[in-house]
Amino acid sequence: MSEKQTYPVQLVQPDGRRVFDREHAALVADVDAGKLRQLYEDLVVTRRIDVEATALQRQGQLGLWPPLLGQEAAQVGSAHALHPDDYVFASYRETAVAYCRGVPPEQLTALWRGVAHHCWDPESVRMTNANIVVGSQGLHATGYAYAAHLDGADIATIAYFGDGATSQGDIAEALGFASAWTAPVVFFCQNNQWAISEPVAVQSHVPLVRRADGYGMAGVQVDGNDVLAVLAVTRQAIDRARGGGGPTFIEAMTYRMGPHTTADDPTRYRTAADTEYWAQRDPIERMRLLLEREGLLDPDFARQVADTADDVARRVRAATLEFPDPDPASMFDHVYATEHPLIAEEAQGFSEYLAEGAQS
């Protein structure tokens, strides 16, 4: 007998209509008018940040930028499901998660401008900075979660990664360890359909969420462009982790509307028709239509959201242009947690080199 067809969890259709799903709707029953408006504002603001940062890179003010255009709901919905003491282990595209966790907009671009090795203090918001080594954050999240469990801390961690990272050994190892140790970690896969120029079909002939079955953990596939559905399934996974129920693998079905990074040209490997299909499922337009249907999108509120988005974008631009160039010798800072004789020797030699250059 063939297996029963399953579909991604969805609570709001692309046209803004609610979906009858008693189980998952109950998980967001507390989301009132104010919360719906907050989710919408965060979606709009984070897209505005992304557009501004992309423009800054095109103008030569950033060395690189990884756009999140089209993936806002997956990030905003999941971020709103987290507790303040949960810890986020990011890849390099989670700008919306960072914003929702409280990272000041002025700190979002320092790394990408090349003036620092990081953007924000991880401990201040309990979220790591951009991780360029694809998939390694899965191991970090698992280790931290298990250590927290041993220390008696009732928290969860969440590891964000793309579909491409599921082909990395680090993710496979993280899934194995997390399952064996019943670690309180949520694996949040943003399946944006493309690992740079390779479609997800090249990586797996079955849905990525099926990986959960092989590791004996809970798995759920969700409409990643539906912010309420993402909020619901992530809350469920976080509660399971914090309650001792072990890890969960979430596959959020979404789409990268822009390039992999600003160094990429997506027109070389995908068609306009592919993009148009997903443009009709835009996460922000979906939420806007829901608010309209429920009488929550009046002109004053719409204007307020637009003004907030513009103000945040202005702050991002101003801060980016005003970042001071770092002291060249600072590259030796924080290489190790404590002082190291080899680093001290290299730093001294570099300082002497700089001094000689200044005298010549």
PDB file of N, CA and C in Angstrom, residues 264-271:
ATOM      1  N   ASP A 264      26.191  36.338  -6.592  1.00  0.00           N
ATOM      2  CA  ASP A 264      25.556  35.289  -7.388  1.00  0.00           C
ATOM      3  C   ASP A 264      24.624  35.905  -8.434  1.00  0.00           C
ATOM      4  N   ASP A 265      24.444  35.213  -9.565  1.00  0.00           N
ATOM      5  CA  ASP A 265      23.489  35.628 -10.600  1.00  0.00           C
ATOM      6  C   ASP A 265      22.499  34.493 -10.823  1.00  0.00           C
ATOM      7  N   PRO A 266      21.329  34.545 -10.161  1.00  0.00           N
ATOM      8  CA  PRO A 266      20.381  33.432 -10.253  1.00  0.00           C
ATOM      9  C   PRO A 266      19.755  33.255 -11.633  1.00  0.00           C
ATOM     10  N   THR A 267      19.838  34.263 -12.498  1.00  0.00           N
ATOM     11  CA  THR A 267      19.248  34.117 -13.839  1.00  0.00           C
ATOM     12  C   THR A 267      20.001  33.083 -14.677  1.00  0.00           C
ATOM     13  N   ARG A 268      21.167  32.677 -14.221  1.00  0.00           N
ATOM     14  CA  ARG A 268      21.953  31.701 -14.968  1.00  0.00           C
ATOM     15  C   ARG A 268      21.493  30.272 -14.716  1.00  0.00           C
ATOM     16  N   TYR A 269      20.682  30.051 -13.690  1.00  0.00           N
ATOM     17  CA  TYR A 269      20.306  28.677 -13.391  1.00  0.00           C
ATOM     18  C   TYR A 269      18.821  28.485 -13.089  1.00  0.00           C
ATOM     19  N   ARG A 270      17.996  29.536 -13.118  1.00  0.00           N
ATOM     20  CA  ARG A 270      16.567  29.342 -12.932  1.00  0.00           C
ATOM     21  C   ARG A 270      15.795  30.324 -13.804  1.00  0.00           C
ATOM     22  N   THR A 271      14.538  29.973 -14.064  1.00  0.00           N
ATOM     23  CA  THR A 271      13.736  30.756 -14.987  1.00  0.00           C
ATOM     24  C   THR A 271      12.859  31.766 -14.272  1.00  0.00           C
TER      25      THR A 271
END
